[in-house]
mmCIF file of C-alpha atoms in Angstrom:
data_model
loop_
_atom_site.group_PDB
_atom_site.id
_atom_site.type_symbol
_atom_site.label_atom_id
_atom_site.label_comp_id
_atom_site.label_asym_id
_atom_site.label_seq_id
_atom_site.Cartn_x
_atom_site.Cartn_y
_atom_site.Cartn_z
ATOM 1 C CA UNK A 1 0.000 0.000 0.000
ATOM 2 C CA UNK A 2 1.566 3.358 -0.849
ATOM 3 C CA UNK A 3 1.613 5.981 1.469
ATOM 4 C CA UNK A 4 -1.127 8.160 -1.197
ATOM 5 C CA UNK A 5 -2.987 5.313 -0.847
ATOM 6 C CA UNK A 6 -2.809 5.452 3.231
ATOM 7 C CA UNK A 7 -3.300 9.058 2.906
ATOM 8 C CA UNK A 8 -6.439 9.665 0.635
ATOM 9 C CA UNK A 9 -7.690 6.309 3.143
ATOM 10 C CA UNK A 10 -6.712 8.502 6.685
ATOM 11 C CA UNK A 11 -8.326 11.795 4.754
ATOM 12 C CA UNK A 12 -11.692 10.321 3.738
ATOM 13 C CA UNK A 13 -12.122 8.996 7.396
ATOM 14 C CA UNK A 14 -11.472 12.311 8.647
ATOM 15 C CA UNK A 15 -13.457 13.927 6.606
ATOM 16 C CA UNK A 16 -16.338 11.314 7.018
ATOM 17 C CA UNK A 17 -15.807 12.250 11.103
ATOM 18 C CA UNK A 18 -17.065 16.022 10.725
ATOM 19 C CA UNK A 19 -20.672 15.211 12.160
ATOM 20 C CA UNK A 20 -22.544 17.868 9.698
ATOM 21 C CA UNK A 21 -25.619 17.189 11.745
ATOM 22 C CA UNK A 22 -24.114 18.467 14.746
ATOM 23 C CA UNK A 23 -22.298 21.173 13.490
ATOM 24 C CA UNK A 24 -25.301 22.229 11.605
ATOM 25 C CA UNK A 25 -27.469 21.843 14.686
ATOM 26 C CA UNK A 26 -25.133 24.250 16.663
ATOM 27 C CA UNK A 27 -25.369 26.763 14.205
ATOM 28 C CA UNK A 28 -29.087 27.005 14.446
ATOM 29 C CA UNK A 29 -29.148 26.341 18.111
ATOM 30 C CA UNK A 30 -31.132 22.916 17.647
ATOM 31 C CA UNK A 31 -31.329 20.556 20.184
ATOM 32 C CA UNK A 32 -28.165 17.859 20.201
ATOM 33 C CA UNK A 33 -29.269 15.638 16.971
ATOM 34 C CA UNK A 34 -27.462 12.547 19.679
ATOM 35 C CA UNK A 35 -29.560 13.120 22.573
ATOM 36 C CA UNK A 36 -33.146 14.450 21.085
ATOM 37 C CA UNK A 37 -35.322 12.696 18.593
ATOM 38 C CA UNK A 38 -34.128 9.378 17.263
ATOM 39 C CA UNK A 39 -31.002 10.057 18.740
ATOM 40 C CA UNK A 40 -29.533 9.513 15.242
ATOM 41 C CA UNK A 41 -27.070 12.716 14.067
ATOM 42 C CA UNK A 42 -28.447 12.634 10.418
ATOM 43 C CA UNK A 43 -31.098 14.386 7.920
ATOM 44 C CA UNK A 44 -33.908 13.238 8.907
ATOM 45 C CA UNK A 45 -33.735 13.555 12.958
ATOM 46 C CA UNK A 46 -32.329 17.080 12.012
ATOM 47 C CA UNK A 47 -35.598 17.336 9.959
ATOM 48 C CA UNK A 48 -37.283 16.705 12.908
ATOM 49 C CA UNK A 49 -35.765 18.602 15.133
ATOM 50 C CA UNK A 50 -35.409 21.898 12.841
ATOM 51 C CA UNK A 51 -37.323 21.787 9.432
ATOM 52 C CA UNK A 52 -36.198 21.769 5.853
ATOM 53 C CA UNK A 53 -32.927 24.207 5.844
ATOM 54 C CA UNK A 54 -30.640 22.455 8.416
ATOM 55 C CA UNK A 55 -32.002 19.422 6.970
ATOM 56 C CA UNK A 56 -30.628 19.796 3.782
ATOM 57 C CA UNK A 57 -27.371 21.415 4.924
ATOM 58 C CA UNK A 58 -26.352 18.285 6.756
ATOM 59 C CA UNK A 59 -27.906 16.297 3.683
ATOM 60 C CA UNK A 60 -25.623 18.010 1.059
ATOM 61 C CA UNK A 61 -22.269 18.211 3.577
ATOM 62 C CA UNK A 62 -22.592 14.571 4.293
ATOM 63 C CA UNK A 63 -23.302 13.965 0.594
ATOM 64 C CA UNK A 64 -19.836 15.804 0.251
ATOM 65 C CA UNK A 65 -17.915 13.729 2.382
ATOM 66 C CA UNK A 66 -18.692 10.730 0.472
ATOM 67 C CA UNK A 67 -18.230 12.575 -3.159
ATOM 68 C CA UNK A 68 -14.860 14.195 -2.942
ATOM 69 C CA UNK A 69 -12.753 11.785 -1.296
ATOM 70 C CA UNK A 70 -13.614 9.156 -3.481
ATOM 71 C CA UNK A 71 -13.521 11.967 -6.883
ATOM 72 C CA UNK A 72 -9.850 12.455 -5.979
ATOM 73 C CA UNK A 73 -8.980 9.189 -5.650
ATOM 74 C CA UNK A 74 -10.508 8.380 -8.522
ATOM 75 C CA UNK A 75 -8.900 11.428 -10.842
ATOM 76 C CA UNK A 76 -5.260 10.062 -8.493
ATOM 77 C CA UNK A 77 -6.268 6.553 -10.443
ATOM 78 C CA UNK A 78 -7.317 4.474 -7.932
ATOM 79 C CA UNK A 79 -8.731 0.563 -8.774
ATOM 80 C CA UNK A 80 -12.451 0.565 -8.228
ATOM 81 C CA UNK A 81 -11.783 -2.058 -4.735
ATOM 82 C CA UNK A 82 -9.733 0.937 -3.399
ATOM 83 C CA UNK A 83 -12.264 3.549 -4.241
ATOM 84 C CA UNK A 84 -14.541 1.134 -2.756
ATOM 85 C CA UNK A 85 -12.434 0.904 0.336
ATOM 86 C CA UNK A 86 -12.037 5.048 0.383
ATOM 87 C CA UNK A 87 -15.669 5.208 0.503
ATOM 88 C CA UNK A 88 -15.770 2.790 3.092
ATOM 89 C CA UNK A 89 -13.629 4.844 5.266
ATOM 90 C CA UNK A 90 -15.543 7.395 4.427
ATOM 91 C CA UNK A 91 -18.942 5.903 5.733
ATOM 92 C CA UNK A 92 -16.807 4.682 9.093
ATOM 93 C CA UNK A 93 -15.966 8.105 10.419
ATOM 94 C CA UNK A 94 -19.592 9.183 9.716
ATOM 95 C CA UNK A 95 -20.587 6.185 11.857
ATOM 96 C CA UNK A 96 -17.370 6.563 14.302
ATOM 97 C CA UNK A 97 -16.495 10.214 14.177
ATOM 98 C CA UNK A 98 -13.079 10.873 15.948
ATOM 99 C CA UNK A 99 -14.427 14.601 16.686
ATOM 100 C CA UNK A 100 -17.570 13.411 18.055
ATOM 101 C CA UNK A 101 -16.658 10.615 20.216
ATOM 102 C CA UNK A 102 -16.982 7.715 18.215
ATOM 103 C CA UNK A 103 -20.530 7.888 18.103
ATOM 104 C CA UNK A 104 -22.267 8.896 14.759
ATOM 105 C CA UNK A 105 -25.020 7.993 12.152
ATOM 106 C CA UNK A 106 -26.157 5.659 10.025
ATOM 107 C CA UNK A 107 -24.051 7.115 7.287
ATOM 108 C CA UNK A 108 -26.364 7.022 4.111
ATOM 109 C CA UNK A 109 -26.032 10.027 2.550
ATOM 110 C CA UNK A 110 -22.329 9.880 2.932
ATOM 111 C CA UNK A 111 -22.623 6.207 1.255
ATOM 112 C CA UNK A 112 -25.212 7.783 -1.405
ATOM 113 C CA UNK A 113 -22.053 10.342 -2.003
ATOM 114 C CA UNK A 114 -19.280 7.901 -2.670
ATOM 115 C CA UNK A 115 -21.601 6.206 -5.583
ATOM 116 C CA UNK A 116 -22.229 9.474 -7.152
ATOM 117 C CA UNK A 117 -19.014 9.455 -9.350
ATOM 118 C CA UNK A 118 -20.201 6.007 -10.587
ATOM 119 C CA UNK A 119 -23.094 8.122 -12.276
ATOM 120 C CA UNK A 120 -26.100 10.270 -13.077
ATOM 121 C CA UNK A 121 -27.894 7.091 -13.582
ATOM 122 C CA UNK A 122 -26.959 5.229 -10.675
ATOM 123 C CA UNK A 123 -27.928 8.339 -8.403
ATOM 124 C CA UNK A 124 -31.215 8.983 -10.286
ATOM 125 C CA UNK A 125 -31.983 5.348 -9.944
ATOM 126 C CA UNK A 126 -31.108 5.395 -6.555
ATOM 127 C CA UNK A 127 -33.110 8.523 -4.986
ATOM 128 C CA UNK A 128 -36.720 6.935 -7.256
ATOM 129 C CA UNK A 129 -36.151 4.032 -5.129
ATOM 130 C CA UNK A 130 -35.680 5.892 -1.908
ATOM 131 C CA UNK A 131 -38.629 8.451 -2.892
ATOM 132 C CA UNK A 132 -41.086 5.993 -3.796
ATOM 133 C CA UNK A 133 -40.735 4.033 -0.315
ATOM 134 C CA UNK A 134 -40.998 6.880 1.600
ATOM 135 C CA UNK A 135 -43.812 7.760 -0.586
ATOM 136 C CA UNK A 136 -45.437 4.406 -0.214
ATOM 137 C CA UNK A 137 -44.728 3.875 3.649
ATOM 138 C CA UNK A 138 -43.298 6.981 5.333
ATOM 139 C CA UNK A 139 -40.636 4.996 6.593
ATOM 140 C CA UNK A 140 -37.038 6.493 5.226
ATOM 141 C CA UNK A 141 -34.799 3.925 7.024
ATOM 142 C CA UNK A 142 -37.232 1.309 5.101
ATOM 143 C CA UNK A 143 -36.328 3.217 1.736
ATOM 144 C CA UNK A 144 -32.226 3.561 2.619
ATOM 145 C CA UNK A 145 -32.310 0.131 3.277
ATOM 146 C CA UNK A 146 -34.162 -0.652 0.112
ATOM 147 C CA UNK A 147 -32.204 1.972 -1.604
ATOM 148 C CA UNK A 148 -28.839 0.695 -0.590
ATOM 149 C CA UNK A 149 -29.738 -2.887 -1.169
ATOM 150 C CA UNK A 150 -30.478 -2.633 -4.928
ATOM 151 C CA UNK A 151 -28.004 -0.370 -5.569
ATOM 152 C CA UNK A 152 -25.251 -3.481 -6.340
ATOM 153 C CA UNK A 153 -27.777 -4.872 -8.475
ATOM 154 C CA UNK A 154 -27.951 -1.135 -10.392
ATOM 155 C CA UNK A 155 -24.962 -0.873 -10.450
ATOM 156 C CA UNK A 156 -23.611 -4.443 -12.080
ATOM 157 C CA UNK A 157 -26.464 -2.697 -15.175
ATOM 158 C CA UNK A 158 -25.048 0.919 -15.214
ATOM 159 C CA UNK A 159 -21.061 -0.086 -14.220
ATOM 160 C CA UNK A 160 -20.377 -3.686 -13.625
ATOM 161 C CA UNK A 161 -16.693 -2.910 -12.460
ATOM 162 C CA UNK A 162 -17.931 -1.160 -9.368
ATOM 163 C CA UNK A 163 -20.113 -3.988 -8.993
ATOM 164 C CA UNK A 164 -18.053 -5.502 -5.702
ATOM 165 C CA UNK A 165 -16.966 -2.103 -3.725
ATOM 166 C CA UNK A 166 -20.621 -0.919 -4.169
ATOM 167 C CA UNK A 167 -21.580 -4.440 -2.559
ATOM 168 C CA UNK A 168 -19.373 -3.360 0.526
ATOM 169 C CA UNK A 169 -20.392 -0.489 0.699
ATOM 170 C CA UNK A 170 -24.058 -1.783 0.901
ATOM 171 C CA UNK A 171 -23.157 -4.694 3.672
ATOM 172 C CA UNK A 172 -21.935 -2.003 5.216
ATOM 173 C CA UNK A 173 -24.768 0.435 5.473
ATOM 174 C CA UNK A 174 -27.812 -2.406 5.878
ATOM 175 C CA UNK A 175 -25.759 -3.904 8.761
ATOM 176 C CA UNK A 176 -25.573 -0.527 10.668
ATOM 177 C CA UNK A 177 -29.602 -0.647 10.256
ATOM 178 C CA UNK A 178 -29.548 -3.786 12.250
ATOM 179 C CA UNK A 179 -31.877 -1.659 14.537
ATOM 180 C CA UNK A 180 -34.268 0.023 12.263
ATOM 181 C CA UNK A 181 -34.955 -3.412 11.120
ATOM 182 C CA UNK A 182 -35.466 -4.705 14.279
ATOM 183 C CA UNK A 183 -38.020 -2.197 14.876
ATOM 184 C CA UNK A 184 -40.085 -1.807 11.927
ATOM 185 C CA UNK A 185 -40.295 -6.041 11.878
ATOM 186 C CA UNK A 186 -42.082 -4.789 15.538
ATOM 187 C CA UNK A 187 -43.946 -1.611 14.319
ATOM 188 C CA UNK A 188 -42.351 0.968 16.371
ATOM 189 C CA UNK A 189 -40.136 2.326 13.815
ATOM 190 C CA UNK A 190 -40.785 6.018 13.657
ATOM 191 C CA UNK A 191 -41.642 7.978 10.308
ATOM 192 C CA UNK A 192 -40.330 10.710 8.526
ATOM 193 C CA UNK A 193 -42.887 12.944 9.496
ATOM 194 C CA UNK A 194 -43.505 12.179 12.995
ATOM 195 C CA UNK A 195 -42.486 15.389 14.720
ATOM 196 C CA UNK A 196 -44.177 15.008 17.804
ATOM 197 C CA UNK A 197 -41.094 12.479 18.701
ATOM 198 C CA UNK A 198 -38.637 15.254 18.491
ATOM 199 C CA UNK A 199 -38.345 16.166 21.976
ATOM 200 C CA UNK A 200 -36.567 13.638 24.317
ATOM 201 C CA UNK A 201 -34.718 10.592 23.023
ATOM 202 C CA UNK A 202 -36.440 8.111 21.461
ATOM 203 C CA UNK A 203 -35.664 4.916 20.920
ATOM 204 C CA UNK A 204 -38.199 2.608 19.891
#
């Protein structure tokens, strides 16, 4: 392993631990994203907790954090595994953030990010998926899972040589929803418009 290799791997981790939802909800003096909602620092608790605008300001940073590490390492001509494995890295200091105590989110939009480079189609195909679940059920941890499921599948169609890092980058992302699927196999999963939960932790 070279040491660019070690270094664009160290960067996107960093970069992955800047918890936007966090920063974002300090800016706008929102309640801690950790301790009040789901308890999950990502767009839709900040959604919750603070409406659209925060919302999408921690949607497109984390988006960010999954794009540009995995751009540069791609333009630096990286092999799709290691711009699998940056974007893996990536997704792990979104879900352990070294600023933030090793304690972050779920790490979906930052996975959504790395797979952008892959493709306009791939993305489009993507956020249908994820729109038409939450559409259908309300439940957006239902559509990421969904989502993040297919996308190998979309992906062998659109760019079969990204085939196996998008694959673990999904086993990744559907295992750190071990929860959510615990709880919407029980009904007590909460949905994207259930504001009323937004006070308090909850963790049903």
């Amino acid at each position: 392993m070279t040491a660019l290799t070690i270094l664009m791997l160290a960067s996107a981790y960093l970069a992955g631990s800047v918890s936007s939802a966090i920063v974002v909800s300090k800016i706008f003096y929102l309640p801690n994203p950790r301790t009040h909602g789901s308890g999950n620092p990502g767009t839709t608790n900040v959604l919750r907790l603070g409406g659209r605008l925060p919302a999408v300001l921690v949607l497109l940073f984390d988006v960010l954090k999954g794009t540009v590490p995995v751009w540069l390492s791609y333009y630096l001509g990286f092999t799709p595994i290691m711009l699998g494995c940056v974007a893996i890295m990536a997704c792990l200091g979104h879900i352990f953030p070294l600023f933030f105590s090793f304690k972050g989110g779920k790490a979906v939009a930052t996975a959504f990010g790395a797979m952008l480079p892959i493709g306009v189609e791939l993305a489009g195909a993507l956020i249908a998926c994820w729109a038409l679940i939450v559409f259908a059920t309300g439940y957006s941890s239902l559509a990421a899972i969904v989502a993040v499921a297919l996308s190998p599948l979309l992906t062998y169609f659109i760019k079969p040589e990204y085939t196996v890092p998008v694959s673990m980058l999904a086993l990744l992302i559907v295992a750190r929803h071990k929860d959510n699927i615990v709880r919407l196999f029980q009904g007590l999963e909460s949905k994207i418009w259930e504001k009323g939960r937004a006070t308090g932790l909850h963790k049903k």
